[in-house]
mmCIF file of C-alpha atoms in Angstrom:
data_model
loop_
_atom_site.group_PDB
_atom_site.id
_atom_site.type_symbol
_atom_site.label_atom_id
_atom_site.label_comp_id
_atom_site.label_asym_id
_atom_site.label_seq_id
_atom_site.Cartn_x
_atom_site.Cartn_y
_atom_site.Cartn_z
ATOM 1 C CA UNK A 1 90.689 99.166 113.838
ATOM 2 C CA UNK A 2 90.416 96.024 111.907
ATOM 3 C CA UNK A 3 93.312 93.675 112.125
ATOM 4 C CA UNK A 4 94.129 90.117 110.587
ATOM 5 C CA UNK A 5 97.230 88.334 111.700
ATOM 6 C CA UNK A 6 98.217 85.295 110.190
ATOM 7 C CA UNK A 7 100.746 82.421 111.460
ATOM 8 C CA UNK A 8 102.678 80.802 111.035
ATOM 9 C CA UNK A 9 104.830 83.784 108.774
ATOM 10 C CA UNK A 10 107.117 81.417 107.249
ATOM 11 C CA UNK A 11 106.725 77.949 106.978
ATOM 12 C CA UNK A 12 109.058 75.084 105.375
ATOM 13 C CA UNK A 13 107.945 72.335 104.756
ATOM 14 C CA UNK A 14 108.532 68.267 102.744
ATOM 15 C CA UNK A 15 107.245 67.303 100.011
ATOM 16 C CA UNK A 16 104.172 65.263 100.607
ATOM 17 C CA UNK A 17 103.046 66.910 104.006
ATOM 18 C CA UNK A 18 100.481 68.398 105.308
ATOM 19 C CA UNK A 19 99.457 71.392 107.295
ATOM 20 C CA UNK A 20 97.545 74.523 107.984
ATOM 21 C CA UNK A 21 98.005 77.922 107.534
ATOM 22 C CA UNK A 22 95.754 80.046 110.262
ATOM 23 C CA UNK A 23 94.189 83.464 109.662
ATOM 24 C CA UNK A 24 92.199 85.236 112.876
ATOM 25 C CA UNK A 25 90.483 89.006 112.411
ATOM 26 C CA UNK A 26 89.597 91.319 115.176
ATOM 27 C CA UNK A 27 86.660 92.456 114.200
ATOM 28 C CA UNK A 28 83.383 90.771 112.894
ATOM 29 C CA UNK A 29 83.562 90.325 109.198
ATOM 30 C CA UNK A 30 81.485 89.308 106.506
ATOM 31 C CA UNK A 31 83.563 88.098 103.545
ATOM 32 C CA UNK A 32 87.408 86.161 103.831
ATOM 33 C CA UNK A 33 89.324 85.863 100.680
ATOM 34 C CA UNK A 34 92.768 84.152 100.888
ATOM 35 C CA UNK A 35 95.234 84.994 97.675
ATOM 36 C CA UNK A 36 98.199 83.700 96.525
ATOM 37 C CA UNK A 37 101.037 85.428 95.282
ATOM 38 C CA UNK A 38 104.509 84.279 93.394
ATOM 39 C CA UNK A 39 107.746 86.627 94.156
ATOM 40 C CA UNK A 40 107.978 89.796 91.700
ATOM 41 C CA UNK A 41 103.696 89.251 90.821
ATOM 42 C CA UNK A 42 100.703 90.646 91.409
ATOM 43 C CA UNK A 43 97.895 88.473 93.620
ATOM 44 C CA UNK A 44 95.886 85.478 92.020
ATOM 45 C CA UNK A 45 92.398 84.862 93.522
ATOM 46 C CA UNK A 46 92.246 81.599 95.570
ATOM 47 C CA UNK A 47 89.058 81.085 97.506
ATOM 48 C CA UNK A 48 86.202 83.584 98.425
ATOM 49 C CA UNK A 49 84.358 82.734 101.461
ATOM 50 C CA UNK A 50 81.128 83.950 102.242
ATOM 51 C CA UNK A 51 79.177 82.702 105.806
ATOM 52 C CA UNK A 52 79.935 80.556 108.424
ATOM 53 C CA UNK A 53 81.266 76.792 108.048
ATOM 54 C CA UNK A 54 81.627 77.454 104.155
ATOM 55 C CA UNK A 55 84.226 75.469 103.035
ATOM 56 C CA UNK A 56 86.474 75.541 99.663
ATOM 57 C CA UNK A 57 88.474 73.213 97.729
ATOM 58 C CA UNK A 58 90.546 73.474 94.797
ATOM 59 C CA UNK A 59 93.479 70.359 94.529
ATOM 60 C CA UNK A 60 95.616 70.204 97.281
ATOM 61 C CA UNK A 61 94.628 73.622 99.088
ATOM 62 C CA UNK A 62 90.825 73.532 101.581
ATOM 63 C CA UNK A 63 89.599 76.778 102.849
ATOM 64 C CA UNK A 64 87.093 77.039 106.048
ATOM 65 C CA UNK A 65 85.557 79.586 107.446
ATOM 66 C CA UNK A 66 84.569 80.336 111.786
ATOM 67 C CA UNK A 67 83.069 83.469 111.822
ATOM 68 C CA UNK A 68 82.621 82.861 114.918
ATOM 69 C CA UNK A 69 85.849 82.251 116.407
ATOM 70 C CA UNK A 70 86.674 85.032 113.394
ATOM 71 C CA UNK A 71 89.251 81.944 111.922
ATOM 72 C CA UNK A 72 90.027 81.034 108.687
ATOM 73 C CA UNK A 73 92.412 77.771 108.099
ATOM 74 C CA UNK A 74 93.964 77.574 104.588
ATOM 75 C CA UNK A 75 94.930 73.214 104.792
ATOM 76 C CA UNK A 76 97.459 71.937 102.435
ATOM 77 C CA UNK A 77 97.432 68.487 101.467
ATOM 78 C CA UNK A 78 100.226 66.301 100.504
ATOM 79 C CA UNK A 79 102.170 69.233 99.500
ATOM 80 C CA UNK A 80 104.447 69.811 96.255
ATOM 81 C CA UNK A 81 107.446 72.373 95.227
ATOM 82 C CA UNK A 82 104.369 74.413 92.931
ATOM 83 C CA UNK A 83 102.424 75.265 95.967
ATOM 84 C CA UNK A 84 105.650 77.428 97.056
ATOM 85 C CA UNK A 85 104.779 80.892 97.213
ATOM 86 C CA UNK A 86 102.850 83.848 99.831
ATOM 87 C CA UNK A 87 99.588 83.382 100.978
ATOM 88 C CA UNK A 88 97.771 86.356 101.819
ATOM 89 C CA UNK A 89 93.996 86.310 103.792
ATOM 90 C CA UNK A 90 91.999 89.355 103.092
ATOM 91 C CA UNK A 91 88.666 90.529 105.027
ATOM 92 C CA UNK A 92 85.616 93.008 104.287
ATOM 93 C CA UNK A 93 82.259 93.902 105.200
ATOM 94 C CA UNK A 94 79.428 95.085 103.519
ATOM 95 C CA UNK A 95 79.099 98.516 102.535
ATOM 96 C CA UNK A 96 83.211 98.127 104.026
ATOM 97 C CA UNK A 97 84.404 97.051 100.782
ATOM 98 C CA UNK A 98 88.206 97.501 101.264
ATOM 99 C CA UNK A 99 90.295 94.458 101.780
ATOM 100 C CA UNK A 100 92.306 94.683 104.773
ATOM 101 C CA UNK A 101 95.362 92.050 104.481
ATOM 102 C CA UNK A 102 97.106 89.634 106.976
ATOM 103 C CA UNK A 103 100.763 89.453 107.040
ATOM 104 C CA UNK A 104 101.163 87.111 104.689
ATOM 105 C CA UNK A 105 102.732 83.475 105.255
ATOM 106 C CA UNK A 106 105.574 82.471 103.519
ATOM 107 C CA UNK A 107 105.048 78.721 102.055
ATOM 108 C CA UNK A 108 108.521 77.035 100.697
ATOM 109 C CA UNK A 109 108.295 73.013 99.959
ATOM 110 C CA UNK A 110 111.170 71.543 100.383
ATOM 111 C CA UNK A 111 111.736 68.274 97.762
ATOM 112 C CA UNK B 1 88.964 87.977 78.070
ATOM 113 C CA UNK B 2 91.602 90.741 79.155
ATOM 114 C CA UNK B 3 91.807 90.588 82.697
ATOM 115 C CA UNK B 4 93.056 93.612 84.450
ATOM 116 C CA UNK B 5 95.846 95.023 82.860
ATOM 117 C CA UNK B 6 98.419 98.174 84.355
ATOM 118 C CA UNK B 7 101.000 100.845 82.913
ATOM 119 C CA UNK B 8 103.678 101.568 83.312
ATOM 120 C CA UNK B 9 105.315 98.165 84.618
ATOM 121 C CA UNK B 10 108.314 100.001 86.280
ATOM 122 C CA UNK B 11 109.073 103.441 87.099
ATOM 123 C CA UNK B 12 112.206 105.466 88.406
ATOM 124 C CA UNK B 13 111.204 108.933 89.990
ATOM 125 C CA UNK B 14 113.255 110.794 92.376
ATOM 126 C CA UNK B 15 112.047 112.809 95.654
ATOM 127 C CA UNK B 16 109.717 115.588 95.374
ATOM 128 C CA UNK B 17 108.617 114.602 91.286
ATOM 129 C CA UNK B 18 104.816 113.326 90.300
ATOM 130 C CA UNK B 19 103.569 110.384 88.783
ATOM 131 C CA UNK B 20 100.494 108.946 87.381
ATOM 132 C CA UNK B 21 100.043 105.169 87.530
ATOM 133 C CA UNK B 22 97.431 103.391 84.885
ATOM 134 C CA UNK B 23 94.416 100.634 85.189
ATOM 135 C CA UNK B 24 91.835 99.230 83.121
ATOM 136 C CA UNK B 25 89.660 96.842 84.723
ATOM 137 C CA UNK B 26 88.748 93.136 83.901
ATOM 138 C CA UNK B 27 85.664 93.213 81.627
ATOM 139 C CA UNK B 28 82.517 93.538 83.428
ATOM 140 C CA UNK B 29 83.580 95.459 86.270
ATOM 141 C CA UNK B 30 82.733 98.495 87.373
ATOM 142 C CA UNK B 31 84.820 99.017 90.797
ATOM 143 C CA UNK B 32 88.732 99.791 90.838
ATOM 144 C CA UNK B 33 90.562 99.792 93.981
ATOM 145 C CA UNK B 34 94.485 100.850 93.961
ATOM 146 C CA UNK B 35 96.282 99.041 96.993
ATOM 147 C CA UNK B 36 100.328 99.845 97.990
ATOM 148 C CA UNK B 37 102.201 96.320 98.864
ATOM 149 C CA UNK B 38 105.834 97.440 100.461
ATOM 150 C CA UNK B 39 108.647 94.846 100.199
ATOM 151 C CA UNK B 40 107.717 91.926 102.628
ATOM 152 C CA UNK B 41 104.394 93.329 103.014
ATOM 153 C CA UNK B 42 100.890 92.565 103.002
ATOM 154 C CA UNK B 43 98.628 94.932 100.718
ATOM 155 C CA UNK B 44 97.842 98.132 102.009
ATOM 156 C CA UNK B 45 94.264 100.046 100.753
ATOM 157 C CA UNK B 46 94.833 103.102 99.196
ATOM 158 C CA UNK B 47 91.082 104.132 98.236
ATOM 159 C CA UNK B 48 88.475 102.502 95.783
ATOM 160 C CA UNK B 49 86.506 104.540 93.033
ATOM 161 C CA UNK B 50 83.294 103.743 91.529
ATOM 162 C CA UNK B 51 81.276 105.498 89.557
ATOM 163 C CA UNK B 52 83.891 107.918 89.015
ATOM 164 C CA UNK B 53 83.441 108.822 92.577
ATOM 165 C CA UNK B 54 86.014 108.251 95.310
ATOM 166 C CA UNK B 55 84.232 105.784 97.323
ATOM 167 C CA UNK B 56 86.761 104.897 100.289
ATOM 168 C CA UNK B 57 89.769 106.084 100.865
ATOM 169 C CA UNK B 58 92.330 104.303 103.674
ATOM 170 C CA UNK B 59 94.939 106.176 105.520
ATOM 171 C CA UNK B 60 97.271 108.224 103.028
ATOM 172 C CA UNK B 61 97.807 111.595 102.785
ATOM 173 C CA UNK B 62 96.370 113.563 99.841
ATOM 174 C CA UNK B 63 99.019 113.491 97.649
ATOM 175 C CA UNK B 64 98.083 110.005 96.830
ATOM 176 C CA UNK B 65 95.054 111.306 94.602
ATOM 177 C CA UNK B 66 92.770 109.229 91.721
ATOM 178 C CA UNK B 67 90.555 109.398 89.236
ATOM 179 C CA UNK B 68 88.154 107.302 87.456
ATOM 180 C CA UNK B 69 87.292 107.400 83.908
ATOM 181 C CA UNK B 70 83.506 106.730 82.010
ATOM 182 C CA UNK B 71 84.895 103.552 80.540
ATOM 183 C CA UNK B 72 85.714 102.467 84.321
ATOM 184 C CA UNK B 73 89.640 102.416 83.819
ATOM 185 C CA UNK B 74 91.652 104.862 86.559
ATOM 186 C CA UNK B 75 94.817 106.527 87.214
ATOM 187 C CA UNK B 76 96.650 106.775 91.271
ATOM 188 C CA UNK B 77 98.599 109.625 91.417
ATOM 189 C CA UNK B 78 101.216 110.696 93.661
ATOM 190 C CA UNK B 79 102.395 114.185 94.238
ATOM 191 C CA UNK B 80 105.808 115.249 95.690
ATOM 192 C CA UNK B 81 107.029 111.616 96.156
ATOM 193 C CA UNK B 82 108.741 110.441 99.197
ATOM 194 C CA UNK B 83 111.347 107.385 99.426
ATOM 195 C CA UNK B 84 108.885 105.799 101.328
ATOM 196 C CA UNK B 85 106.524 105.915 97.731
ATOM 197 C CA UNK B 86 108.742 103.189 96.715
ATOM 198 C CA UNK B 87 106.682 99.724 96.738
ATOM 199 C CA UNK B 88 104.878 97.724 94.171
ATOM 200 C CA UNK B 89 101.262 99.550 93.161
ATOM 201 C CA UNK B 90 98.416 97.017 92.523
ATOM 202 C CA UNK B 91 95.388 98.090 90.971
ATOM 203 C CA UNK B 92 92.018 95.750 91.843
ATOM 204 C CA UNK B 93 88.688 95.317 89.719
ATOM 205 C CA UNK B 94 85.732 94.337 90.858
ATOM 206 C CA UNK B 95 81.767 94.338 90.155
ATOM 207 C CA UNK B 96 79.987 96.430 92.546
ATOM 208 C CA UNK B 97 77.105 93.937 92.595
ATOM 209 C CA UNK B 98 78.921 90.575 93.256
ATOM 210 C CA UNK B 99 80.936 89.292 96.159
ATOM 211 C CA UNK B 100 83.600 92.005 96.243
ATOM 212 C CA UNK B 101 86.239 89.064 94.760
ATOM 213 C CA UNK B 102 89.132 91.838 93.741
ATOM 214 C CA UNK B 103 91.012 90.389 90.594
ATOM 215 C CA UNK B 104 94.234 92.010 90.646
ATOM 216 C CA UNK B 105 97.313 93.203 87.802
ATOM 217 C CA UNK B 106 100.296 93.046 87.823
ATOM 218 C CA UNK B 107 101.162 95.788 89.110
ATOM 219 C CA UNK B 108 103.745 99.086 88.781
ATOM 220 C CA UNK B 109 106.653 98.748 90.290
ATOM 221 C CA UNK B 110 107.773 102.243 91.712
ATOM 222 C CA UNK B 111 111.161 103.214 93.006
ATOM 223 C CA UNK B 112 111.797 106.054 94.563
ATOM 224 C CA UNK B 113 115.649 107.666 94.628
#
């Protein structure tokens, strides 16, 4: 059975820091998606990954992806309060197209 | 563009009722997958339709039953609810011929008494 685990669960963390979120799968996987989602809402779409070494940015938040170590890092940069919410990383395969979610991590920024 | 939108956005049932749980899809897709998140949880797949055929299914019992509809929207229902129903229900669109990027509403919120 597939399984994604994510660390750290909760993380707090200053303004203006950095640091990574980690997201391993047991299994080999084709696609990694990491979401975001705000307490009381549904999930918003951050980064879809597709092969090995792809590699995502949108502002502050870089996505990579080992398919061979099965890893996915979500890397915050220079963090702010906004960026506050739970991160989810999701896996499929082809013709396997359920998402099967990590644990979620926890993200609070401190000011 | 509407993305995907769900009804109702709460619910109050109590043990042993039914309910039916609404989705229509972002335009352009074709795929709708219904997912259970429990408090503190991470998504858990319920089953995926497409085509108006029940393409995967996870691991709930079959009172958790779906439908889809010719104009691609779909309805979960749930049959003789539990207290352990109670969670937030997120619906998922997607286009069968892209990279399987689920958008995702709101969601129902169901509780369970």
């Amino acid at each position: 059975e597939l399984k994604v685990e994510q660390n750290p669960l909760f993380l707090s963390m200053q303004e203006g820091k950095n640091y990574t979120i980690y997201c391993n799968y047991s299994t080999t996987s084709d696609r990694l998606y990491w979401y975001r989602q705000d307490p009381g809402k549904s999930l918003e779409s951050l980064f879809v990954l597709l092969s090995n070494g792809a590699v995502k940015q949108e502002g502050r938040l870089m996505a990579s992806l080992d398919t061979k170590a099965r890893l996915s890092t979500l890397h915050i940069t220079a963090a702010v309060h906004d960026l506050s919410a739970t991160y989810f990383c999701a896996v499929d395969s082809f013709g396997n197209e359920k998402l099967t979610f990590g644990t979620g991590t926890r993200l609070t920024i401190i000011p | 563009d509407a993305g995907v939108t769900q009804s109702p956005t709460h619910l109050i049932k109590t043990r042993g009722q039914q309910v039916t749980l609404r989705c229509s899809p972002k335009s352009g897709h074709d795929t709708v997958s219904w997912y259970q998140q429990a408090l503190g949880q991470g998504p858990q797949f319920i089953f995926q339709y497409y085509e108006e055929e029940e393409r995967q299914r996870g691991n709930f019992p079959d009172r958790f039953s779906g439908h889809q509809f010719p104009n691609y929207s779909s309805e979960l229902n749930v049959n003789a609810l539990l207290l352990g129903d109670s969670a937030l229900y997120l619906c998922a669109s997607s286009f069968t011929s892209g990279t399987n990027e689920q958008f995702f509403g709101p969601g129902t919120r169901l509780t369970v008494l």
